[in-house]
Short mmCIF file of C-alpha atoms and ligand atoms in Angstrom, two decimals:
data_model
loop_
_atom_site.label_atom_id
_atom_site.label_comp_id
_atom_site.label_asym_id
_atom_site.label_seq_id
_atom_site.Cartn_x
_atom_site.Cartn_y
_atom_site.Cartn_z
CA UNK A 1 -13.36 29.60 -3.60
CA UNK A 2 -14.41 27.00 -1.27
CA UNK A 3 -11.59 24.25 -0.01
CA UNK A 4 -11.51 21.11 -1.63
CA UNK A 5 -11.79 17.90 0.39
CA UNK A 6 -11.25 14.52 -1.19
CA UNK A 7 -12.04 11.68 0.69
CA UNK A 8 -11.96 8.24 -0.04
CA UNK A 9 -13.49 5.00 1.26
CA UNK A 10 -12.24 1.83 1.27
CA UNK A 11 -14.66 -1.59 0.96
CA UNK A 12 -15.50 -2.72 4.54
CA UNK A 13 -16.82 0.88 4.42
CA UNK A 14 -18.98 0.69 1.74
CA UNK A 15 -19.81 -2.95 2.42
CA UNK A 16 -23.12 -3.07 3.67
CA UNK A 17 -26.14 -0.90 2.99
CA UNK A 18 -25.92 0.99 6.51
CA UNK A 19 -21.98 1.80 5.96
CA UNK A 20 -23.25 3.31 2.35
CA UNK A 21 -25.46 5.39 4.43
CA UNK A 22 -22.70 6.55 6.47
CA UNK A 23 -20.38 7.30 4.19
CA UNK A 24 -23.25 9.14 2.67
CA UNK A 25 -23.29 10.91 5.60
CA UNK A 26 -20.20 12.04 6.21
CA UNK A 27 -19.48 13.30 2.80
CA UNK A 28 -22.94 15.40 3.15
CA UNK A 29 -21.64 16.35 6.43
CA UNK A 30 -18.39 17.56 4.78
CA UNK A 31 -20.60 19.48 2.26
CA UNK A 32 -22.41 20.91 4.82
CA UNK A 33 -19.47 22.57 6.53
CA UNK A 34 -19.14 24.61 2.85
CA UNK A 35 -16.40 22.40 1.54
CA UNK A 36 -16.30 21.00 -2.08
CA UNK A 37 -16.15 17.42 -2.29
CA UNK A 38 -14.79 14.87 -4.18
CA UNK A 39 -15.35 11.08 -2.86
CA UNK A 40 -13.88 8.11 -3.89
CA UNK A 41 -15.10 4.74 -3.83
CA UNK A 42 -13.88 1.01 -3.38
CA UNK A 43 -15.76 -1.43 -4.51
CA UNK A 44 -18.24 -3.18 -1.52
CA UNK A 45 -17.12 -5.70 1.00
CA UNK A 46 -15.57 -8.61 -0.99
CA UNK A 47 -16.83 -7.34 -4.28
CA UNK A 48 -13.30 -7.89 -6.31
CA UNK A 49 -12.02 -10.86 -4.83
CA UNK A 50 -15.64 -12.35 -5.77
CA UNK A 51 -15.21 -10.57 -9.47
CA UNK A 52 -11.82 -12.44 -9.30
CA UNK A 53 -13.29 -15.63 -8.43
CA UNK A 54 -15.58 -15.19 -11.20
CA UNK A 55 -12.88 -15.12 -14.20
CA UNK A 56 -11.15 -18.30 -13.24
CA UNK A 57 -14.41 -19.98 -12.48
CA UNK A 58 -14.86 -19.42 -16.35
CA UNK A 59 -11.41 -19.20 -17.65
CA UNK A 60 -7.33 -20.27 -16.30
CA UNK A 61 -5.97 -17.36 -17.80
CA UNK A 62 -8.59 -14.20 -18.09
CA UNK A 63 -7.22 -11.67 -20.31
CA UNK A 64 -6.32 -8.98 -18.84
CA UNK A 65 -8.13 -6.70 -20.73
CA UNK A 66 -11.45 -8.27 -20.10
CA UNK A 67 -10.31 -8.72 -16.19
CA UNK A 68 -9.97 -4.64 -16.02
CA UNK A 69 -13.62 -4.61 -17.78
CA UNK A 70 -15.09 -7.08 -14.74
CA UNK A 71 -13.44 -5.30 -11.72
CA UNK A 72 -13.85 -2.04 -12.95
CA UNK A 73 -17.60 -2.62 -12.23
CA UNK A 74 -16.98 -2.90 -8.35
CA UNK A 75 -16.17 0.80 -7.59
CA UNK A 76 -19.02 1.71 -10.24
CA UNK A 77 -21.75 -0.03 -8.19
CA UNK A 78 -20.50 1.54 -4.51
CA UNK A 79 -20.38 4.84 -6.50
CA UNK A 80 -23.71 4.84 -8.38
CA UNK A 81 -25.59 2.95 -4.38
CA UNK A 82 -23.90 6.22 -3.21
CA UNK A 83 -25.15 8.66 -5.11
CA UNK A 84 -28.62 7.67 -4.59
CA UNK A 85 -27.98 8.07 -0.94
CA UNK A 86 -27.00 11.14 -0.81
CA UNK A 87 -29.87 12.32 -3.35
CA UNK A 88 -32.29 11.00 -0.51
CA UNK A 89 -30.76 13.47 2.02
CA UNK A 90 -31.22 16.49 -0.12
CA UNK A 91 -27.97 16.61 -1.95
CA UNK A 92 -26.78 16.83 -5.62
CA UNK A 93 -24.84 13.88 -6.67
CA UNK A 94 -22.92 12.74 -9.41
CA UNK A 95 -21.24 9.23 -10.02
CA UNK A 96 -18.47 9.07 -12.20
CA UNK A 97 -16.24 6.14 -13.58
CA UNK A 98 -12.83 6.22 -13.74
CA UNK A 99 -12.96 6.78 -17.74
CA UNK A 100 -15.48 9.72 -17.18
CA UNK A 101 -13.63 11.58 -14.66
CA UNK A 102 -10.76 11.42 -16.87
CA UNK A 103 -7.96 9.05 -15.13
CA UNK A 104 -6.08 8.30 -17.81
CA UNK A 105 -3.29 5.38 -17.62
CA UNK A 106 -0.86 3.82 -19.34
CA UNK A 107 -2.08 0.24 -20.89
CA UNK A 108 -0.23 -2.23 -18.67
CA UNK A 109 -4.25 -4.04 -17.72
CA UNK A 110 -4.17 -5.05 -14.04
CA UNK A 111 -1.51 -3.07 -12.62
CA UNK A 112 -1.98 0.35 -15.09
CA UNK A 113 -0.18 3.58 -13.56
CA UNK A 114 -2.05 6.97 -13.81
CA UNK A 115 -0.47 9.27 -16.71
CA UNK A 116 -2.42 11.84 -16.30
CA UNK A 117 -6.08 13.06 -14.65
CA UNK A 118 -7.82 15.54 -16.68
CA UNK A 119 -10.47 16.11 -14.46
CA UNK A 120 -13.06 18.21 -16.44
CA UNK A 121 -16.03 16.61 -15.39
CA UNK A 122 -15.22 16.69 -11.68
CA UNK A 123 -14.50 20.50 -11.78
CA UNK A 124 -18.12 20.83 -13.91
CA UNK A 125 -19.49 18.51 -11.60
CA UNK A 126 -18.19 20.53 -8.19
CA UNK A 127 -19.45 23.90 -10.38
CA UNK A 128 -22.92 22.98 -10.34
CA UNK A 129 -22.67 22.73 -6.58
CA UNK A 130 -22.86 19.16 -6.90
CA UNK A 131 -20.99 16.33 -4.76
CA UNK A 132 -18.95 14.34 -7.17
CA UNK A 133 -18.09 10.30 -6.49
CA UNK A 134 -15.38 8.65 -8.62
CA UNK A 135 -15.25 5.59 -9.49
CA UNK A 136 -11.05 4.19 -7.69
CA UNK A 137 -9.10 1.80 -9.17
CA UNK A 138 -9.60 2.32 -12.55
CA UNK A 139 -9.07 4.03 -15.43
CA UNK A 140 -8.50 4.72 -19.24
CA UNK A 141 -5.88 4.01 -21.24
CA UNK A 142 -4.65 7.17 -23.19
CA UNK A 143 -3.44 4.71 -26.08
CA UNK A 144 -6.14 1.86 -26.78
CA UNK A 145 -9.03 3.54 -24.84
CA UNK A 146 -9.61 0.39 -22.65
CA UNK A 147 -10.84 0.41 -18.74
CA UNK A 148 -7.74 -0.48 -17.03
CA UNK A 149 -7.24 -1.29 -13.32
CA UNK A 150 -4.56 0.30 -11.12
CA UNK A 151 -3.56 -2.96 -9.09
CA UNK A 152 -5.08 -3.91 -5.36
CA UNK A 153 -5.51 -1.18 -3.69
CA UNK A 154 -5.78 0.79 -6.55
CA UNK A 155 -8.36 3.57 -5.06
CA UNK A 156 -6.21 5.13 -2.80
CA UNK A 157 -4.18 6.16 -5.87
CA UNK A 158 -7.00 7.40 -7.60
CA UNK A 159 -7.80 9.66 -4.44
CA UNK A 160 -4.75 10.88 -4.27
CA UNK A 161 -4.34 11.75 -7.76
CA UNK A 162 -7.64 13.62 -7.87
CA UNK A 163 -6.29 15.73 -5.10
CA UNK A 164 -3.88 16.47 -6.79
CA UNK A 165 -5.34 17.28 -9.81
CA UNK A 166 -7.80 19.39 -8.05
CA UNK A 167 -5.46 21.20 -5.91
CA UNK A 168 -6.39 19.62 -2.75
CA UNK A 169 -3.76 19.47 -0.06
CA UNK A 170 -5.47 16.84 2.14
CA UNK A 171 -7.01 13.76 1.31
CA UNK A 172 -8.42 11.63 3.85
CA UNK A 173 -8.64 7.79 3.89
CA UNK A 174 -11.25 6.05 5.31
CA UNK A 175 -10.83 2.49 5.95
CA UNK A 176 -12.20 -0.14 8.62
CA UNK A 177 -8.86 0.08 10.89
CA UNK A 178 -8.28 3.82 13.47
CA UNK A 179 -4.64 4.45 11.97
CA UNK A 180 -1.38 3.15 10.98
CA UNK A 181 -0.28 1.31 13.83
CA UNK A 182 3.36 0.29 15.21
CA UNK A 183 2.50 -3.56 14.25
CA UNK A 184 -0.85 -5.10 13.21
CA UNK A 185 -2.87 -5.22 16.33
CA UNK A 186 -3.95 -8.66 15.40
CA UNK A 187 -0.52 -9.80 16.12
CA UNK A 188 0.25 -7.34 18.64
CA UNK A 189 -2.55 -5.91 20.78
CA UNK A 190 -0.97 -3.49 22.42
CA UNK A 191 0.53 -1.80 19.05
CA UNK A 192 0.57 2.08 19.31
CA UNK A 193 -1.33 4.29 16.82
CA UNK A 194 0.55 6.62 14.82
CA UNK A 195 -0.46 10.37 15.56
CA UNK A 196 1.94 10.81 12.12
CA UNK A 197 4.65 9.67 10.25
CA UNK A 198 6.57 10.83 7.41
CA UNK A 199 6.24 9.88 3.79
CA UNK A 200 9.29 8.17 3.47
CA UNK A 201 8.58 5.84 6.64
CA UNK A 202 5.02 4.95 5.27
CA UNK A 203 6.68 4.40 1.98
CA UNK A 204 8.95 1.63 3.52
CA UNK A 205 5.96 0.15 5.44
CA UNK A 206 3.46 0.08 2.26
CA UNK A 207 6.81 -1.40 0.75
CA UNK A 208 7.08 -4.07 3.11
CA UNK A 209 3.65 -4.96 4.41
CA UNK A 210 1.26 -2.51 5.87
CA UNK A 211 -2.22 -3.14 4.53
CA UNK A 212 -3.40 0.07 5.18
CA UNK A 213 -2.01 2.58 1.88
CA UNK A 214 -0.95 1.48 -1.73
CA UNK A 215 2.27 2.00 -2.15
CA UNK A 216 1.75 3.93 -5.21
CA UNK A 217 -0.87 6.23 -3.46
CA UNK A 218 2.08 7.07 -1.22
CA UNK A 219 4.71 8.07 -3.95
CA UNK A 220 2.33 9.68 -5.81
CA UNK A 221 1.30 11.88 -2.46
CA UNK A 222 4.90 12.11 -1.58
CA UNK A 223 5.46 13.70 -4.97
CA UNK A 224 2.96 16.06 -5.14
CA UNK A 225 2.88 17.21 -1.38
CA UNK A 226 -0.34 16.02 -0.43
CA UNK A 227 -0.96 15.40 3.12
CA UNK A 228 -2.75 11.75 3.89
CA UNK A 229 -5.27 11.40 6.74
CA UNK A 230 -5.65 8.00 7.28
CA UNK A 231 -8.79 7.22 9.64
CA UNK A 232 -11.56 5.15 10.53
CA UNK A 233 -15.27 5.42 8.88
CA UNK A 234 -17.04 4.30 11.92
CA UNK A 235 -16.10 6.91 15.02
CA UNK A 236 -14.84 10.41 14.86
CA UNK A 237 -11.52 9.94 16.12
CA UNK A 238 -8.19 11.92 14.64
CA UNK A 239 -6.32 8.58 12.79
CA UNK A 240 -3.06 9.18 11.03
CA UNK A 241 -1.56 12.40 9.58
CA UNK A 242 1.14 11.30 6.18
CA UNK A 243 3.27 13.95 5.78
CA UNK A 244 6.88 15.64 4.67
CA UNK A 245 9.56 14.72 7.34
CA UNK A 246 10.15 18.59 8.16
CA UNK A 247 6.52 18.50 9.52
CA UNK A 248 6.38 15.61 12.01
CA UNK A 249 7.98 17.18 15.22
CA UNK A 250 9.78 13.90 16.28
CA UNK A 251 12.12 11.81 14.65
CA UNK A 252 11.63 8.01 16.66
CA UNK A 253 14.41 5.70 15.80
CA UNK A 254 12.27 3.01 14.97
CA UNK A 255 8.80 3.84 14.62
CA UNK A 256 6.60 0.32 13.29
CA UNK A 257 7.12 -3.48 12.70
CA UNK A 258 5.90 -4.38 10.00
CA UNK A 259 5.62 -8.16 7.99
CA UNK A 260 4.86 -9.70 4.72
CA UNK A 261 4.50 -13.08 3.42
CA UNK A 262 6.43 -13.60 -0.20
CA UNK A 263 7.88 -16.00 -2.45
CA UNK A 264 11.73 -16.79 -2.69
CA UNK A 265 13.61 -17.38 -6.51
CA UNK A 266 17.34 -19.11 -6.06
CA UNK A 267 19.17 -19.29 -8.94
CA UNK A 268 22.43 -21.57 -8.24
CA UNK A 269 25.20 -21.99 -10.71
CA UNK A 270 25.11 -19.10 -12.22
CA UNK A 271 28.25 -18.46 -14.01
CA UNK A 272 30.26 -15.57 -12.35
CA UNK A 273 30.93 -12.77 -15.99
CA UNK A 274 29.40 -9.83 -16.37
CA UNK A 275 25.84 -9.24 -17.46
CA UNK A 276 24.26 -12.64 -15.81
CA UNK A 277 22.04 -9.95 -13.38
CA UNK A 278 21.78 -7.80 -15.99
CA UNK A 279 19.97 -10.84 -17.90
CA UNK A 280 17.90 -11.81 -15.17
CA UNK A 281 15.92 -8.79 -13.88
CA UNK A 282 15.96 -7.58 -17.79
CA UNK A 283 13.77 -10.39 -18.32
CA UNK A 284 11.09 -10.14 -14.62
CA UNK A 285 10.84 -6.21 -15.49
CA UNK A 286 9.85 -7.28 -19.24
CA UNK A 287 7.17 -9.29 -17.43
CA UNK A 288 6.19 -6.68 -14.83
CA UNK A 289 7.91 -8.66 -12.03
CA UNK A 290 8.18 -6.61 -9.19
CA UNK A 291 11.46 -8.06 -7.03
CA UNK A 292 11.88 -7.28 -3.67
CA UNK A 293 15.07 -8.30 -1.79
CA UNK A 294 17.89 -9.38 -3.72
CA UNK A 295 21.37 -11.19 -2.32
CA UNK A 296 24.04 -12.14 -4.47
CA UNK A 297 27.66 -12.86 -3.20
CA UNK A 298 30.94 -12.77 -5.22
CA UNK A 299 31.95 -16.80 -5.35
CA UNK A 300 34.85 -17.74 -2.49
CA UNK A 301 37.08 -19.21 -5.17
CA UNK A 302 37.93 -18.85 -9.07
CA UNK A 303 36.03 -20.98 -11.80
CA UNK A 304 32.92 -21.06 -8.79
CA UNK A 305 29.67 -20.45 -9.72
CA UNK A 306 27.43 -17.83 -8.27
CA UNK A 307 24.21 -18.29 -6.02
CA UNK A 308 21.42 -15.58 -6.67
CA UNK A 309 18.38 -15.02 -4.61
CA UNK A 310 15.73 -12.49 -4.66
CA UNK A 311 12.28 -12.35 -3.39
CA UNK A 312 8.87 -11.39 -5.58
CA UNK A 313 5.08 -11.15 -4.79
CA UNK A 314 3.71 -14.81 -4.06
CA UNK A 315 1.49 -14.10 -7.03
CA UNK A 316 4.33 -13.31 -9.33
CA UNK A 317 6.21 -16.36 -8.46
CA UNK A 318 4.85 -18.38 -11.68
CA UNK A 319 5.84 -15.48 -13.97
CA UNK A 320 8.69 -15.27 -12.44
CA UNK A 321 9.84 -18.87 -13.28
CA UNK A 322 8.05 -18.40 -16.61
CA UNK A 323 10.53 -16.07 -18.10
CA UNK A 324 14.17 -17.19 -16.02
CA UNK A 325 13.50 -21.16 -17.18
CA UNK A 326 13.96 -20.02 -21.31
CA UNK A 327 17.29 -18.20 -19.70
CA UNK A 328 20.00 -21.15 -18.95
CA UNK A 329 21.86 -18.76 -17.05
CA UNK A 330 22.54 -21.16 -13.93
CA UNK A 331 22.22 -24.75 -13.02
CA UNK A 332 18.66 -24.70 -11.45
CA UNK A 333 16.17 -22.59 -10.18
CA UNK A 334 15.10 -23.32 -6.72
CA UNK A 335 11.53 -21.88 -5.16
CA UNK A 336 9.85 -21.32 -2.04
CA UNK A 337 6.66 -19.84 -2.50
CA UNK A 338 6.10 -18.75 0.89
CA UNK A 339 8.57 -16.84 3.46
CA UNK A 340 8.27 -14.53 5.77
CA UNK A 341 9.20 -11.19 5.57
CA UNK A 342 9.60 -8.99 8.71
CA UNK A 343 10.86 -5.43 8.85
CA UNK A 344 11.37 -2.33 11.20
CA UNK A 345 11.04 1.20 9.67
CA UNK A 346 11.85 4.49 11.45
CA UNK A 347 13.22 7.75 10.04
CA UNK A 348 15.97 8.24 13.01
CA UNK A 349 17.42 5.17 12.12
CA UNK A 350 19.15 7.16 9.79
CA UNK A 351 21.66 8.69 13.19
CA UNK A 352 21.34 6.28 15.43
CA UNK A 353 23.55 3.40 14.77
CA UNK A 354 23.00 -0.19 16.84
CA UNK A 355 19.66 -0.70 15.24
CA UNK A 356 20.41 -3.81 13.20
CA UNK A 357 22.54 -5.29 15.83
CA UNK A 358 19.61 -5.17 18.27
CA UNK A 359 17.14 -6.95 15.55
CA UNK A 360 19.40 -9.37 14.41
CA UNK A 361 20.18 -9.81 18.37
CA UNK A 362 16.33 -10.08 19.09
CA UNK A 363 15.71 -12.22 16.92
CA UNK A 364 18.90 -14.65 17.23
CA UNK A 365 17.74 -15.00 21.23
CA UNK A 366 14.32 -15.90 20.42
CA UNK A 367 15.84 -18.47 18.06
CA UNK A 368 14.37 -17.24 14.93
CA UNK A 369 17.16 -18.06 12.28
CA UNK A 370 16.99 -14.98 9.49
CA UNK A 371 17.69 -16.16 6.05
CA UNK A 372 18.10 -12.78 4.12
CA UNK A 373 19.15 -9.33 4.53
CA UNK A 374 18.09 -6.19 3.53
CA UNK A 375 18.70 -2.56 4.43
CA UNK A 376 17.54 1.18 3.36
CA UNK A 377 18.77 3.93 5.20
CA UNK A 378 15.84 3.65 7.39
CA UNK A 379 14.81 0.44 7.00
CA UNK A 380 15.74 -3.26 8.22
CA UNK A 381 14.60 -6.36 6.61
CA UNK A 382 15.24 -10.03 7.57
CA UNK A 383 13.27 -13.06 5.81
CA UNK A 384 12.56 -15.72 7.98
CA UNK A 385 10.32 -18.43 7.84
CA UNK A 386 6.76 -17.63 7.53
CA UNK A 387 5.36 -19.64 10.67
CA UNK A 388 7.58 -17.57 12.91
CA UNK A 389 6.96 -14.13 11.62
CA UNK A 390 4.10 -13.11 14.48
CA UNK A 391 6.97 -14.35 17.17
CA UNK A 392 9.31 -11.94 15.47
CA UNK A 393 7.04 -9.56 15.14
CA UNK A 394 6.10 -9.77 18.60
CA UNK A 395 9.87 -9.88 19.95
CA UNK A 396 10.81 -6.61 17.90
CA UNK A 397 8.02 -4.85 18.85
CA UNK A 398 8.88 -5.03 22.34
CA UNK A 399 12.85 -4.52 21.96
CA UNK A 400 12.30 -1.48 20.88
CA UNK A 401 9.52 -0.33 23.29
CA UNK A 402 6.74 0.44 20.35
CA UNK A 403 3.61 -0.17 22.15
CA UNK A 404 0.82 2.01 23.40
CA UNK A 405 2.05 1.28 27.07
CA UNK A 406 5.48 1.98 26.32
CA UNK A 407 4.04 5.89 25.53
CA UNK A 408 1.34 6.08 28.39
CA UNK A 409 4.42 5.79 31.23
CA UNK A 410 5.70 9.15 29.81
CA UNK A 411 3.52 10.84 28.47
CA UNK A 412 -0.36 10.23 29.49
CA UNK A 413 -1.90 12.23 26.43
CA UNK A 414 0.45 9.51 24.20
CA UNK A 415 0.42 11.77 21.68
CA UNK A 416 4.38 12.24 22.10
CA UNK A 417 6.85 8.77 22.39
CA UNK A 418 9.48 8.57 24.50
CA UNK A 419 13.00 8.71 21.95
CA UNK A 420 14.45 5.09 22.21
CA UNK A 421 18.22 5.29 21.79
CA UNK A 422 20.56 2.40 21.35
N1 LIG B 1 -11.44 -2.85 -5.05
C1 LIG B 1 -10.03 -2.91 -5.33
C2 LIG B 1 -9.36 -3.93 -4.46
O1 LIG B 1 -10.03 -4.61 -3.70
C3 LIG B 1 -9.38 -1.57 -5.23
C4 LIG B 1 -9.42 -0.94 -3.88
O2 LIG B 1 -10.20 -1.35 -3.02
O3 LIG B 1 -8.67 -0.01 -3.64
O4 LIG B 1 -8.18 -4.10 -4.52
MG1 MG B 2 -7.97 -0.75 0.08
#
């Protein structure tokens, strides 16, 4: 049987009606080399923030249900413009929404996870020789048969679960950017691109602020083995192989910088018994609050209370206060609603011991005071404040050598990076 390729696009390439065309192109080109293919779609350009814009124009709180019914029609457009593209240069084509090609999700509207693709029209589709386009981002709920919407980002997740579904061991994102990089090039120009990383270190940066994968697209790849080629739409060039650990040939120490903007909870007064936390993030998980870092520290003295802070999506921030004001747990609840976040990632972190002593050093030299904390086994976060996050990520970048440059001195075909050690 002939391989299956899925490949998706994101919006900036689908925006216009030229990049349609390409796209077009390249999945007829891919069809043309004998392979079966599946594309997914984004919706154009702007297309959901605009859909966004829309509801609240209209409404301070759009249900959620009807929200998933307006953005679901972004991806439907780029899919259906698509099709009739690639009909004009001689190929089958089918467009499919998310509901038709049998994504089906649980019913949390807005940020719905993928139970389960069935798939049946994509394999009848690819049967009859055609090319089949699905609808990303969306999908049915297996309970209350309503469109539902997998959360920003969402199509990457639906192209990954399709491959998956489908067998595919490869699916290739294109997007408007050449790669993951070592930074974002708009703070850094001289950031490195990524020949590949593993799926735990692209985890952690999708975690902590790399634009370029959903982070759910990642564990669901992770899970299922499927190898991510992340690339850019508008040249040829090799971007960004995802992949299990054992198959990346190097093990960096540190391997990106990456940064987020948040908001910041602090609960102070809390009374110090068991249970209080317990309470707490009981009560954001009931309302879908995803938290981020959390510090808590045993009180010096008996009969002291307890100071809690944790950080959520800036977006979340209302819920968030929503549900811990009915609580009384503490005194007061104190916000920020926007702090920087910035974070270095690398799988070798893991043996080589120094790293956090060199950030926090870095950072204290460049006088960028860190307010919180946070470590995985092979990652390092520090919140600071959010005007000085492109210094910091500027500062760490260079500490730990990450650029393109840093590569070129050893090793002119860059592909390889020197090891930093400690
Ligand atoms: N169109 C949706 C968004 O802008 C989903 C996606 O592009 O992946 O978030
Ligand atoms: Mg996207």
């Amino acid at each position: 049987m002939a391989e299956t390729i899925v490949m998706k696009f994101g919006g900036t390439s689908v925006a216009a009606p030229e990049d349609i065309k390409r796209a077009a192109r390249r999945i007829v080109d891919a069809r043309e080399l004998g392979k079966q293919v599946v594309a997914v779609l984004s919706a154009r350009g702007k297309t959901t923030d605009d859909l966004v814009a829309q509801a609240f124009e209209i409404s301070e709180r759009p249900l959620a249900r009807e929200m998933d019914m307006l953005l679901s029609t972004g991806e439907r457009i780029s899919c259906a413009l698509c099709a009739m593209a690639i009909h004009d240069m001689g190929h089958n084509a089918i467009s499919l929404t998310g509901s038709q090609a049998g994504i089906v999700t649980d019913s949390s509207h807005t940020r719905a996870r993928i139970i389960e693709v069935r798939g049946d029209r994509i394999r009848e589709g690819l049967g009859a020789d055609r090319i089949v386009l699905v609808a990303g981002f969306q999908g049915v709920s297996g309970d209350s048969r309503d469109v539902t919407t997998l959360g920003r980002g969402g199509s990457d997740t639906t192209a990954i679960a399709i491959a998956a579904a489908l067998g595919a061991d490869l699916c290739e994102i294109y997007t408007d950017v050449a790669g993951v990089f070592s930074a974002d090039p708009r703070i850094v120009p001289g950031a490195r691109k990524l020949p590949h990383l593993s799926f735990d270190e692209m985890l952690e940066m999708s975690s902590s602020g790399a634009g370029v994968l959903q982070l759910r697209a990642v564990e669901y790849a992770r899970n299922h083995a499927i190898r991510i080629h992340c690339r850019s739409s508008f040249d040829d060039h090799p971007g960004t192989l995802v992949l299990a650990e054992d198959e990346t040939m190097e093990r960096p120490m540190v391997t990106a910088v990456t940064h987020a903007y948040e908001a910041r909870v602090t609960l102070t007064g809390l009374r110090d018994e068991p249970g209080v936390a317990g309470r707490v993030f009981g009560a954001l998980a009931d309302a879908n609050v995803n938290v981020d870092m959390i510090i808590q520290n045993e009180p010096v003295s008996v009969d002291q209370k307890a100071d809690l802070s944790f950080t959520v999506a800036s977006e979340d921030l209302g819920a968030a206060t929503d549900v811990l004001a009915p609580l009384e747990v503490g005194e007061a609840i104190e916000t920020d609603p926007r702090v920087g976040k910035v974070s270095i990632v690398g799988a070798g972190m893991r043996s080589h011991p120094g790293v956090a002593a060199r950030v926090f050093s870095t950072l204290g030299e460049n006088q960028i005071n860190i307010e919180m904390i946070s470590t995985s086994p092979i990652k390092i976060s520090c919140v600071i404040a959010a005007g000085q996050v492109p210094d910091a990520v500027r500062v760490i970048h260079e500490a730990f050598d990450l650029g393109a440059e840093a590569v070129r001195e050893e090793d002119p075909s860059g592909e390889h990076r020197p090891r930093v050690t400690s």
